[in-house]
Tab-separated table of C-alpha atoms and ligand atoms in Angstrom:
chain	number	residue	atom	x	y	z
Q	1	LEU	CA	114.673	63.445	110.985
Q	2	SER	CA	111.702	62.090	112.827
Q	3	ALA	CA	108.103	62.711	111.920
Q	4	GLY	CA	105.249	63.970	114.135
Q	5	PRO	CA	103.517	64.508	116.430
Q	6	TYR	CA	103.984	68.090	115.365
Q	7	ALA	CA	104.371	71.241	117.397
Q	8	ASP	CA	101.637	73.864	117.073
Q	9	PRO	CA	103.009	76.687	114.850
Q	10	ASN	CA	101.511	79.146	117.351
Q	11	ASP	CA	103.686	77.640	120.080
Q	12	ILE	CA	106.780	77.807	117.876
Q	13	ARG	CA	105.943	81.449	117.147
Q	14	ASN	CA	105.721	82.161	120.875
Q	15	ALA	CA	109.075	80.502	121.521
Q	16	PHE	CA	110.536	82.386	118.560
Q	17	THR	CA	109.331	85.803	119.765
Q	18	VAL	CA	110.441	85.184	123.345
Q	19	ALA	CA	113.901	84.151	122.086
Q	20	MET	CA	114.131	87.146	119.793
Q	21	SER	CA	113.066	89.516	122.540
Q	22	ALA	CA	115.714	88.087	124.907
Q	23	MET	CA	118.386	88.276	122.209
Q	24	TYR	CA	117.550	91.851	121.280
Q	25	ARG	CA	117.441	92.952	124.919
Q	26	ASN	CA	120.987	91.638	125.279
Q	27	GLU	CA	122.122	93.371	122.132
Q	28	VAL	CA	120.324	96.672	122.776
Q	29	PRO	CA	119.697	97.187	126.509
Q	30	LEU	CA	117.614	100.287	125.744
Q	31	TYR	CA	115.016	97.963	124.282
Q	32	GLY	CA	114.555	96.567	127.786
Q	33	ASP	CA	113.816	100.090	129.060
Q	34	LEU	CA	111.286	100.589	126.305
Q	35	VAL	CA	109.482	97.366	127.142
Q	36	ARG	CA	109.412	98.329	130.821
Q	37	ILE	CA	108.002	101.808	130.077
Q	38	VAL	CA	105.339	100.440	127.750
Q	39	ARG	CA	104.318	97.728	130.181
Q	40	SER	CA	103.809	100.151	133.056
Q	41	ILE	CA	101.852	102.607	130.872
Q	42	ASN	CA	99.695	99.745	129.574
Q	43	GLU	CA	98.905	98.533	133.092
Q	44	HIS	CA	97.864	102.046	134.030
Q	45	VAL	CA	95.664	102.461	130.934
Q	46	ILE	CA	93.965	99.113	131.474
Q	47	GLU	CA	93.249	100.016	135.084
Q	48	GLN	CA	91.820	103.414	134.097
Q	49	ARG	CA	89.677	101.911	131.365
Q	50	SER	CA	88.248	99.240	133.589
Q	51	LYS	CA	87.119	102.036	135.940
Q	52	SER	CA	85.473	104.147	133.263
Q	53	GLN	CA	82.197	102.773	132.016
Q	54	SER	CA	81.951	104.759	128.845
Q	55	ALA	CA	84.955	103.280	127.145
Q	56	THR	CA	83.786	99.686	126.988
Q	57	GLU	CA	83.835	99.470	123.229
Q	58	SER	CA	87.307	100.749	122.628
Q	59	ALA	CA	88.701	99.094	125.742
Q	60	ASN	CA	87.740	95.574	124.873
Q	61	TYR	CA	89.477	95.536	121.544
Q	62	ALA	CA	92.692	97.067	122.723
Q	63	ALA	CA	93.328	95.325	125.998
Q	64	SER	CA	93.478	91.766	124.811
Q	65	GLU	CA	95.577	88.961	126.194
Q	66	ARG	CA	98.031	89.113	123.343
Q	67	LEU	CA	99.225	92.561	124.357
Q	68	ASP	CA	102.177	91.556	126.499
Q	69	LEU	CA	103.670	89.404	123.750
Q	70	GLU	CA	102.912	91.811	120.964
Q	71	ARG	CA	105.932	92.959	118.923
Q	72	HIS	CA	106.886	93.854	115.428
Q	73	GLY	CA	110.411	93.491	114.128
Q	74	ALA	CA	112.151	94.869	111.056
Q	75	ILE	CA	114.776	93.237	108.866
Q	76	ARG	CA	116.510	94.430	105.700
Q	77	LEU	CA	117.415	91.768	103.168
Q	78	GLY	CA	119.799	91.973	100.255
Q	79	THR	CA	118.798	89.353	97.682
Q	80	PRO	CA	115.812	87.421	96.321
Q	81	TYR	CA	117.389	84.244	97.730
Q	82	GLU	CA	117.407	85.759	101.221
Q	83	LEU	CA	113.813	86.887	100.913
Q	84	ARG	CA	112.620	83.531	99.615
Q	85	THR	CA	114.388	81.699	102.410
Q	86	VAL	CA	113.001	84.082	105.031
Q	87	ARG	CA	109.554	83.364	103.610
Q	88	ARG	CA	110.157	79.625	104.157
Q	89	LEU	CA	111.476	80.326	107.645
Q	90	PHE	CA	108.491	82.449	108.655
Q	91	ALA	CA	106.059	79.890	107.234
Q	92	VAL	CA	107.118	77.575	110.072
Q	93	ILE	CA	105.856	80.081	112.642
Q	94	GLY	CA	102.654	80.819	110.737
Q	95	LEU	CA	103.626	84.123	109.108
Q	96	LYS	CA	102.594	85.005	105.561
Q	97	PRO	CA	103.585	87.980	103.393
Q	98	VAL	CA	100.812	90.585	103.430
Q	99	GLY	CA	100.805	93.837	101.483
Q	100	TYR	CA	103.255	95.772	99.333
Q	101	TYR	CA	105.171	98.840	100.539
Q	102	ASP	CA	107.004	101.025	98.052
Q	103	LEU	CA	109.813	102.817	99.853
Q	104	SER	CA	111.080	104.608	96.771
Q	105	VAL	CA	108.566	107.286	97.755
Q	106	ALA	CA	110.942	108.014	100.637
Q	107	GLY	CA	114.003	107.993	98.426
Q	108	LEU	CA	114.983	104.513	99.635
Q	109	PRO	CA	116.226	101.871	97.177
Q	110	MET	CA	113.980	99.169	98.587
Q	111	HIS	CA	110.493	97.758	98.826
Q	112	ALA	CA	108.838	95.710	101.548
Q	113	THR	CA	106.154	93.393	102.779
Q	114	CYS	CA	104.883	92.462	106.210
Q	115	PHE	CA	105.117	88.862	107.370
Q	116	ARG	CA	102.321	88.183	109.837
Q	117	PRO	CA	99.707	85.658	110.964
Q	118	VAL	CA	96.518	85.914	108.946
Q	119	ASP	CA	93.797	84.014	110.767
Q	120	GLY	CA	91.894	85.274	113.779
Q	121	VAL	CA	92.932	82.524	116.162
Q	122	ALA	CA	96.638	82.939	115.407
Q	123	LEU	CA	96.386	86.737	115.610
Q	124	ALA	CA	94.659	86.541	118.972
Q	125	LYS	CA	97.415	84.314	120.332
Q	126	ASN	CA	100.422	86.256	119.146
Q	127	PRO	CA	100.340	88.677	116.199
Q	128	PHE	CA	104.138	88.843	115.790
Q	129	ARG	CA	104.960	90.633	112.541
Q	130	VAL	CA	108.119	91.503	110.671
Q	131	PHE	CA	108.456	94.464	108.337
Q	132	THR	CA	110.774	92.967	105.739
Q	133	THR	CA	112.525	95.073	103.147
Q	134	LEU	CA	114.395	93.954	100.076
Q	135	LEU	CA	117.111	95.959	98.349
Q	136	ARG	CA	116.317	97.111	94.809
Q	137	PRO	CA	119.765	97.365	93.197
Q	138	GLU	CA	118.202	98.795	90.039
Q	139	LEU	CA	117.416	101.969	91.992
Q	140	LEU	CA	121.050	102.572	92.961
Q	141	ARG	CA	122.599	105.280	90.845
Q	142	ASP	CA	126.252	104.389	91.201
Q	143	GLU	CA	127.343	101.313	89.273
Q	144	GLU	CA	130.415	100.689	91.373
Q	145	ALA	CA	128.388	100.704	94.592
Q	146	ARG	CA	125.792	98.452	92.993
Q	147	ASN	CA	128.418	95.897	91.956
Q	148	LEU	CA	130.141	96.073	95.298
Q	149	ALA	CA	126.878	95.419	97.158
Q	150	ALA	CA	126.065	92.537	94.811
Q	151	SER	CA	129.417	90.851	95.337
Q	152	LEU	CA	129.279	91.239	99.136
Q	153	LEU	CA	125.744	89.851	99.204
Q	154	ASP	CA	126.623	86.970	96.876
Q	155	ARG	CA	129.413	85.921	99.181
Q	156	ARG	CA	127.390	85.781	102.363
Q	157	GLU	CA	125.115	83.058	103.707
Q	158	ILE	CA	122.868	84.285	106.505
Q	159	PHE	CA	121.231	80.885	107.124
Q	160	SER	CA	123.024	78.076	108.942
Q	161	PRO	CA	123.170	74.635	107.241
Q	162	GLU	CA	121.144	73.219	110.156
Q	163	LEU	CA	118.438	75.807	109.595
Q	164	LEU	CA	118.263	75.076	105.868
Q	165	GLU	CA	117.925	71.364	106.648
Q	166	LEU	CA	115.081	72.050	109.039
Q	167	LEU	CA	113.313	74.156	106.419
Q	168	ASP	CA	113.526	71.267	103.947
Q	169	ALA	CA	112.170	68.903	106.583
Q	170	ALA	CA	109.323	71.256	107.475
Q	171	GLU	CA	108.319	71.653	103.856
Q	172	GLN	CA	107.931	67.907	103.487
Q	173	ASN	CA	105.371	68.052	106.284
Q	174	ASP	CA	103.254	71.041	105.390
Q	175	ASN	CA	105.612	73.460	107.204
Q	176	ARG	CA	105.422	71.551	110.448
Q	177	LEU	CA	108.165	70.474	112.836
Q	178	ASN	CA	108.116	68.230	115.853
Q	179	PRO	CA	108.961	69.805	119.238
Q	180	GLN	CA	112.648	68.851	119.147
Q	181	GLN	CA	113.063	70.163	115.645
Q	182	ALA	CA	111.165	73.299	116.655
Q	183	GLU	CA	113.562	73.995	119.504
Q	184	LYS	CA	116.541	73.621	117.202
Q	185	PHE	CA	114.803	75.758	114.607
Q	186	VAL	CA	114.412	78.669	117.035
Q	187	THR	CA	118.082	78.485	118.062
Q	188	GLU	CA	119.279	78.356	114.458
Q	189	ALA	CA	116.902	81.062	113.239
Q	190	MET	CA	118.187	83.473	115.905
Q	191	LYS	CA	121.621	83.275	114.276
Q	192	THR	CA	120.212	84.750	111.064
Q	193	PHE	CA	118.818	87.768	112.933
Q	194	SER	CA	121.581	88.294	115.494
Q	195	TRP	CA	124.033	91.171	115.532
Q	196	ARG	CA	127.457	90.194	114.175
Q	197	PRO	CA	129.718	93.158	114.823
Q	198	VAL	CA	132.581	92.075	112.557
Q	199	ALA	CA	131.756	93.450	109.119
Q	200	SER	CA	132.197	91.337	106.021
Q	201	ALA	CA	133.010	94.513	104.120
Q	202	SER	CA	136.368	96.217	104.493
Q	203	GLU	CA	136.391	99.734	105.871
Q	204	SER	CA	136.796	101.293	102.441
Q	205	GLU	CA	134.039	99.131	100.978
Q	206	TYR	CA	131.816	100.157	103.855
Q	207	ARG	CA	132.537	103.847	103.181
Q	208	LYS	CA	131.785	103.379	99.502
Q	209	LEU	CA	128.384	101.874	100.336
Q	210	VAL	CA	127.593	104.607	102.872
Q	211	SER	CA	128.358	107.284	100.323
Q	212	GLU	CA	125.818	105.778	97.929
Q	213	HIS	CA	123.213	105.328	100.677
Q	214	PRO	CA	123.668	104.702	104.432
Q	215	ILE	CA	121.002	102.033	104.258
Q	216	LEU	CA	123.003	100.171	101.622
Q	217	ALA	CA	125.912	99.811	104.046
Q	218	ASP	CA	123.537	98.435	106.658
Q	219	ILE	CA	122.099	95.887	104.239
Q	220	ALA	CA	125.271	94.651	102.593
Q	221	SER	CA	128.217	95.026	104.993
Q	222	PHE	CA	127.439	92.331	107.551
Q	223	LYS	CA	127.281	88.560	107.845
Q	224	SER	CA	123.779	88.342	109.248
Q	225	SER	CA	120.515	90.131	108.652
Q	226	HIS	CA	120.423	91.679	112.120
Q	227	ILE	CA	117.072	92.609	113.493
Q	228	ASN	CA	116.885	96.363	113.163
Q	229	HIS	CA	114.320	97.038	115.894
Q	230	LEU	CA	111.699	95.229	117.932
Q	231	THR	CA	108.643	97.259	118.742
Q	232	PRO	CA	106.251	96.774	121.672
Q	233	ARG	CA	102.641	97.939	121.426
Q	234	THR	CA	101.536	100.664	123.790
Q	235	LEU	CA	97.956	101.579	124.626
Q	236	ASP	CA	98.918	105.255	125.021
Q	237	ILE	CA	101.718	106.437	122.786
Q	238	THR	CA	101.587	110.038	123.990
Q	239	ALA	CA	102.188	108.988	127.597
Q	240	SER	CA	104.851	106.478	126.536
Q	241	GLN	CA	106.644	109.075	124.425
Q	242	LYS	CA	106.635	111.479	127.357
Q	243	GLN	CA	108.055	108.846	129.678
Q	244	MET	CA	110.775	108.012	127.140
Q	245	SER	CA	111.856	111.671	127.202
Q	246	VAL	CA	111.703	111.819	130.991
Q	247	GLU	CA	114.069	108.860	131.117
Q	248	GLY	CA	116.477	110.574	128.779
Q	249	LEU	CA	115.895	108.535	125.621
Q	250	LYS	CA	116.528	110.580	122.486
Q	251	VAL	CA	113.049	110.219	121.163
Q	252	LYS	CA	112.032	111.383	117.686
Q	253	ASP	CA	110.160	114.667	117.991
Q	254	ARG	CA	106.886	113.706	116.419
Q	255	ILE	CA	104.579	110.730	116.341
Q	256	GLU	CA	103.978	109.272	112.867
Q	257	GLY	CA	100.520	108.387	111.614
Q	258	PRO	CA	97.067	109.811	112.340
Q	259	PRO	CA	96.689	112.433	115.071
Q	260	ALA	CA	95.476	111.452	118.545
Q	261	ARG	CA	91.769	110.570	118.401
Q	262	LYS	CA	88.928	109.314	120.599
Q	263	CYS	CA	88.563	106.372	118.205
Q	264	PRO	CA	92.076	105.316	117.257
Q	265	ILE	CA	92.592	104.151	113.677
Q	266	LEU	CA	95.516	102.507	111.905
Q	267	LEU	CA	98.863	102.967	113.553
Q	268	ARG	CA	100.791	105.644	115.451
Q	269	GLN	CA	104.532	105.183	115.904
Q	270	THR	CA	107.559	106.878	117.324
Q	271	SER	CA	111.175	105.876	117.828
Q	272	PHE	CA	114.357	106.783	119.632
Q	273	LEU	CA	117.225	107.642	117.401
Q	274	ALA	CA	119.606	105.051	116.051
Q	275	LEU	CA	122.462	104.076	118.306
Q	276	GLU	CA	126.079	104.406	117.392
Q	277	GLU	CA	127.414	100.882	117.748
Q	278	ARG	CA	130.970	99.616	117.724
Q	279	ILE	CA	131.860	97.399	114.802
Q	280	LYS	CA	135.087	95.910	113.485
Q	281	PHE	CA	136.545	95.800	110.004
Q	282	ARG	CA	139.193	93.384	108.846
Q	283	ASN	CA	141.996	95.274	107.137
Q	284	SER	CA	144.190	93.970	104.333
Q	285	GLU	CA	146.730	92.556	106.828
Q	286	GLY	CA	143.963	90.517	108.409
Q	287	SER	CA	143.845	92.345	111.733
Q	288	LEU	CA	140.729	94.007	113.105
Q	289	VAL	CA	140.184	97.754	113.197
Q	290	GLU	CA	137.509	99.573	115.162
Q	291	GLY	CA	134.651	101.396	113.516
Q	292	THR	CA	131.095	102.490	114.271
Q	293	HIS	CA	127.737	101.914	112.622
Q	294	ARG	CA	124.403	103.637	113.121
Q	295	ALA	CA	121.289	101.732	112.128
Q	296	ARG	CA	119.443	100.085	114.972
Q	297	PHE	CA	116.878	101.966	116.967
Q	298	GLY	CA	113.971	101.574	119.347
Q	299	GLU	CA	110.372	102.112	118.397
Q	300	ILE	CA	106.944	101.943	120.008
Q	301	GLU	CA	103.543	101.764	118.370
Q	302	GLU	CA	99.887	102.261	119.212
Q	303	ARG	CA	97.412	100.315	117.099
Q	304	GLY	CA	93.867	101.314	116.256
Q	305	ALA	CA	91.128	100.029	114.011
Q	306	ALA	CA	91.689	98.726	110.492
Q	307	VAL	CA	90.059	101.045	107.976
Q	308	THR	CA	88.195	100.033	104.821
Q	309	THR	CA	89.452	101.013	101.372
Q	310	LYS	CA	87.145	104.018	101.653
Q	311	GLY	CA	88.561	104.829	105.095
Q	312	ARG	CA	92.078	104.466	103.787
Q	313	LYS	CA	91.386	106.753	100.853
Q	314	LEU	CA	90.134	109.408	103.250
Q	315	TYR	CA	93.183	108.933	105.485
Q	316	ASP	CA	95.586	109.269	102.558
Q	317	GLN	CA	93.745	112.302	101.208
Q	318	LEU	CA	93.854	114.088	104.542
Q	319	LEU	CA	97.486	113.186	105.081
Q	320	VAL	CA	98.443	114.606	101.696
Q	321	ALA	CA	96.371	117.718	102.387
Q	322	ALA	CA	98.136	118.181	105.727
Q	323	MET	CA	101.563	117.759	104.100
Q	324	ASP	CA	100.746	120.258	101.380
Q	325	LYS	CA	99.647	122.746	103.996
Q	326	TYR	CA	102.760	122.075	106.024
Q	327	ARG	CA	104.984	122.787	103.061
Q	328	THR	CA	103.412	126.166	102.570
Q	329	VAL	CA	104.016	127.312	106.137
Q	330	SER	CA	107.573	128.006	107.116
Q	331	ALA	CA	107.524	127.622	110.834
Q	332	THR	CA	110.288	127.709	113.374
Q	333	SER	CA	108.851	124.869	115.380
Q	334	LYS	CA	108.145	122.453	112.581
Q	335	ALA	CA	107.197	119.507	114.762
Q	336	THR	CA	104.421	121.302	116.602
Q	337	THR	CA	103.147	122.892	113.455
Q	338	MET	CA	102.810	119.603	111.613
Q	339	ASP	CA	100.871	118.178	114.560
Q	340	GLN	CA	98.573	121.199	114.678
Q	341	ILE	CA	97.920	121.044	110.971
Q	342	LEU	CA	97.283	117.322	111.170
Q	343	ALA	CA	94.800	117.723	114.032
Q	344	ASP	CA	93.053	120.473	112.092
Q	345	VAL	CA	92.821	118.649	108.803
Q	346	PHE	CA	91.705	115.414	110.466
Q	347	GLN	CA	88.594	117.124	111.839
Q	348	ALA	CA	87.125	115.835	108.596
Q	349	TYR	CA	87.625	112.204	109.714
Q	350	PRO	CA	84.639	111.061	111.827
Q	351	ASP	CA	85.677	110.226	115.383
Q	352	ASP	CA	82.748	108.200	116.657
Q	353	TRP	CA	82.545	104.409	116.296
Q	354	SER	CA	78.947	104.362	115.164
Q	355	GLU	CA	79.556	107.102	112.603
Q	356	LEU	CA	82.711	105.353	111.374
Q	357	ARG	CA	80.692	102.167	110.812
Q	358	LYS	CA	77.748	103.932	109.201
Q	359	GLN	CA	80.037	105.624	106.716
Q	360	ASP	CA	81.810	102.333	106.039
Q	361	LEU	CA	85.191	103.674	107.152
Q	362	VAL	CA	86.300	100.940	109.602
Q	363	TYR	CA	86.174	97.153	109.666
Q	364	CYS	CA	84.413	95.461	112.592
Q	365	THR	CA	83.478	92.011	113.688
Q	366	TYR	CA	79.875	91.645	114.841
Q	367	HIS	CA	78.724	89.459	117.712
Q	368	LEU	CA	75.310	88.426	119.049
Q	369	THR	CA	74.503	89.660	122.539
Q	370	GLN	CA	72.469	87.880	125.242
Q	371	LYS	CA	69.516	90.197	124.674
Q	372	PRO	CA	66.350	88.153	123.919
Q	373	ARG	CA	65.573	88.389	120.199
Q	374	PRO	CA	62.276	88.240	118.346
Q	375	ASP	CA	62.181	85.262	115.944
Q	376	THR	CA	62.144	87.382	112.865
Q	377	LEU	CA	64.281	90.300	111.977
Q	378	PRO	CA	62.674	93.688	112.646
Q	379	LEU	CA	61.577	95.201	109.341
Q	380	ASN	CA	64.298	97.190	107.537
Q	381	ALA	CA	66.759	96.434	110.288
Q	382	SER	CA	70.255	97.378	109.290
Q	383	LEU	CA	73.367	96.018	110.921
Q	384	GLU	CA	73.774	99.381	112.604
Q	385	SER	CA	70.233	99.434	114.007
Q	386	LEU	CA	70.759	95.936	115.426
Q	387	VAL	CA	73.826	97.314	117.172
Q	388	SER	CA	71.968	100.345	118.482
Q	389	HIS	CA	69.107	98.117	119.735
Q	390	GLY	CA	71.617	95.997	121.600
Q	391	PHE	CA	71.146	92.744	119.632
Q	392	LEU	CA	74.670	92.928	118.244
Q	393	THR	CA	77.944	94.397	119.381
Q	394	ALA	CA	80.514	95.704	116.930
Q	395	LYS	CA	84.204	95.287	117.707
Q	396	PRO	CA	86.659	97.297	115.603
Q	397	ILE	CA	89.227	94.983	113.995
Q	398	THR	CA	92.780	95.842	115.009
Q	399	TYR	CA	95.017	97.125	112.216
Q	400	GLU	CA	97.730	94.481	111.825
Q	401	ASP	CA	99.781	96.157	109.091
Q	402	PHE	CA	102.032	99.161	108.471
Q	403	LEU	CA	101.865	102.582	106.845
Q	404	PRO	CA	104.332	103.456	104.085
Q	405	PHE	CA	104.556	107.168	104.919
Q	406	SER	CA	105.120	106.430	108.596
Q	407	ALA	CA	107.727	103.829	107.716
Q	408	ALA	CA	109.433	106.458	105.562
Q	409	GLY	CA	109.416	108.880	108.490
Q	410	ILE	CA	110.876	106.270	110.800
Q	411	PHE	CA	113.577	105.391	108.281
Q	412	GLN	CA	114.516	109.016	107.586
Q	413	SER	CA	114.706	110.203	111.162
Q	414	ASN	CA	117.036	107.341	111.904
Q	415	LEU	CA	119.281	107.852	108.935
Q	416	LYS	CA	119.927	111.473	109.692
Q	417	PRO	CA	118.965	112.679	113.164
Q	418	GLY	CA	117.081	115.946	112.919
Q	419	SER	CA	115.801	115.364	109.411
Q	420	GLU	CA	112.177	115.041	110.423
Q	421	GLY	CA	110.758	117.166	107.662
Q	422	GLU	CA	112.320	115.175	104.881
Q	423	SER	CA	110.182	112.135	105.293
Q	424	ILE	CA	107.239	114.048	103.978
Q	425	GLN	CA	108.899	115.200	100.804
Q	426	LYS	CA	107.654	112.921	98.146
Q	427	GLN	CA	110.485	111.569	96.052
Q	428	ALA	CA	110.421	108.792	93.458
Q	429	ASN	CA	107.289	106.739	93.001
Q	430	MET	CA	108.330	103.489	91.404
Q	431	PRO	CA	106.448	100.556	92.853
Q	432	ASP	CA	107.301	97.092	91.550
Q	433	GLN	CA	105.010	94.649	93.295
Q	434	GLU	CA	105.575	92.027	90.622
Q	435	GLY	CA	109.298	92.277	91.200
Q	436	LEU	CA	108.859	91.681	94.923
Q	437	GLU	CA	106.545	88.730	94.275
Q	438	ARG	CA	109.044	87.226	91.859
Q	439	ALA	CA	111.788	87.532	94.465
Q	440	LEU	CA	109.490	86.068	97.117
Q	441	GLY	CA	108.359	83.202	94.921
Q	442	CYS	CA	104.676	83.692	95.719
Q	443	PRO	CA	101.968	86.324	95.475
Q	444	LEU	CA	101.434	88.794	98.295
Q	445	LEU	CA	98.201	88.569	100.247
Q	446	SER	CA	95.951	91.594	100.397
Q	447	ALA	CA	95.367	93.033	103.862
Q	448	ASP	CA	92.018	94.370	102.732
Q	449	ASP	CA	90.804	90.933	101.720
Q	450	LEU	CA	91.783	89.597	105.142
Q	451	TYR	CA	89.931	92.299	107.102
Q	452	LEU	CA	86.878	92.060	104.896
Q	453	ARG	CA	86.795	88.293	105.264
Q	454	ALA	CA	86.952	88.553	109.065
Q	455	GLN	CA	84.069	91.051	109.031
Q	456	THR	CA	81.951	88.987	106.628
Q	457	GLN	CA	82.516	85.766	108.551
Q	458	SER	CA	81.411	87.387	111.794
Q	459	ILE	CA	78.212	88.646	110.153
Q	460	GLU	CA	77.529	85.173	108.767
Q	461	GLN	CA	77.942	83.757	112.243
Q	462	CYS	CA	75.457	86.273	113.637
Q	463	ALA	CA	73.018	85.214	110.919
Q	464	MET	CA	73.486	81.554	111.769
Q	465	GLY	CA	73.165	82.084	115.495
Q	466	SER	CA	70.028	84.193	115.237
Q	467	GLY	CA	68.309	82.790	112.160
Q	468	TRP	CA	68.100	86.383	110.941
Q	469	ASP	CA	69.138	87.398	107.495
Q	470	VAL	CA	71.564	90.053	108.753
Q	471	ARG	CA	73.882	91.593	106.226
I	1	OOG	C1	111.837	99.562	108.749
I	1	OOG	C2	111.193	100.897	108.999
I	1	OOG	C3	109.688	100.823	108.990
I	1	OOG	C4	107.766	100.622	110.646
I	1	OOG	O1	107.398	100.252	111.769
I	1	OOG	O2	107.053	101.294	109.898
I	1	OOG	C5	109.119	100.251	110.225
I	1	OOG	C6	113.320	99.588	108.884
I	1	OOG	O3	113.854	100.537	109.475
I	1	OOG	O4	113.961	98.645	108.413
I	1	OOG	O5	109.693	99.492	110.936
I	2	NI	NI1	108.988	99.452	112.866
């Protein structure tokens, strides 16, 4: 294999996401509808925002160039080997594992991380992220099902020999590939994530896995680690959700995450219910028999500002308070009630950018304006007063990660249509971050550290550019 000049990992990531999007659109045509709906809503929102003068602050952080490319995917892996290899694969396109998500809280025998770019330049170009779960066999109750899953997973190889060779080559060059290798890499990597409708499990094995947990059958019955969904980012999830219904998509009845706000924070998500897809089993005589499988779905998301640890604590507290309240009311229209309660309880979360910054609830990057500055810093000037005097602007940092409770809600509603309420019943709570890191072969990065670093660096740059000791 030849050496450099090397392809830019950002370019390989772009090629990778475009290929994945095309593949998934072929596999799940409804995804194409979703992308079309989101794009037209986004165009409308951007047009409206450019007309309104008041919304400058929130508009400029949401409507960035990356929007059209922006997607997150989800995959479900079966073994430490698969996770480690996926880590090597994603390293080539500049994705690193960030954060730990315990899904046992949703009664799921798995935990997860998010593979995503971590530096500002890469994020601005294309923030492609993949919510990646790993099976935790130790959480399966039934020994027979556990052994069956293990033997099916042991037998399969979801990476082509060509791909594995390219990963070795990349690792000898600091995870870089030349353009020819990169092209081959994208083609080979798509095989790992493509839909292979002929199950590796027999029909009775499949049933056995389903009876232990439907998600187990999805993880262990197939020859690839098919992409489960690919999610475009909308600038108005309420409007997008409405349009999905209008077009007859079986959309989930409530939006996960914080309620609608003037100043969006974190992440709001909704999905259409999992499709019933035709699959084939090989029977003992070697011929193929028809079956169906329900796992893949469509999802959209609206992203807001990243919150600080203090902001996250407040979010979690209010969410728990809202759930507790919800449990005590027995309503006929559960979906509406939960939304009303959420809106009510979240009155306690400031909804004004300046207030959010003053109370240290959101992360921002700060930037010097053109306004002429005195040579020395005004006495007692805080960051916030420099913003209010127009010397600095503050740009909320986009939340690039996921929310475990929302993920649980998305999982649950797609396992059993109509089981919306269940996602908010707390079940086991058995995190094992060390276990995930061992499987991964490296430590997880902390999302908080990344946001804080971006904020601190921007403040340092303001200090350098102005000669002021801003902090
Ligand atoms: C992942 C579900 C979680 C999200 O956006 O929170 C998720 C899965 O279904 O595998 O994708
Ligand atoms: Ni998702």
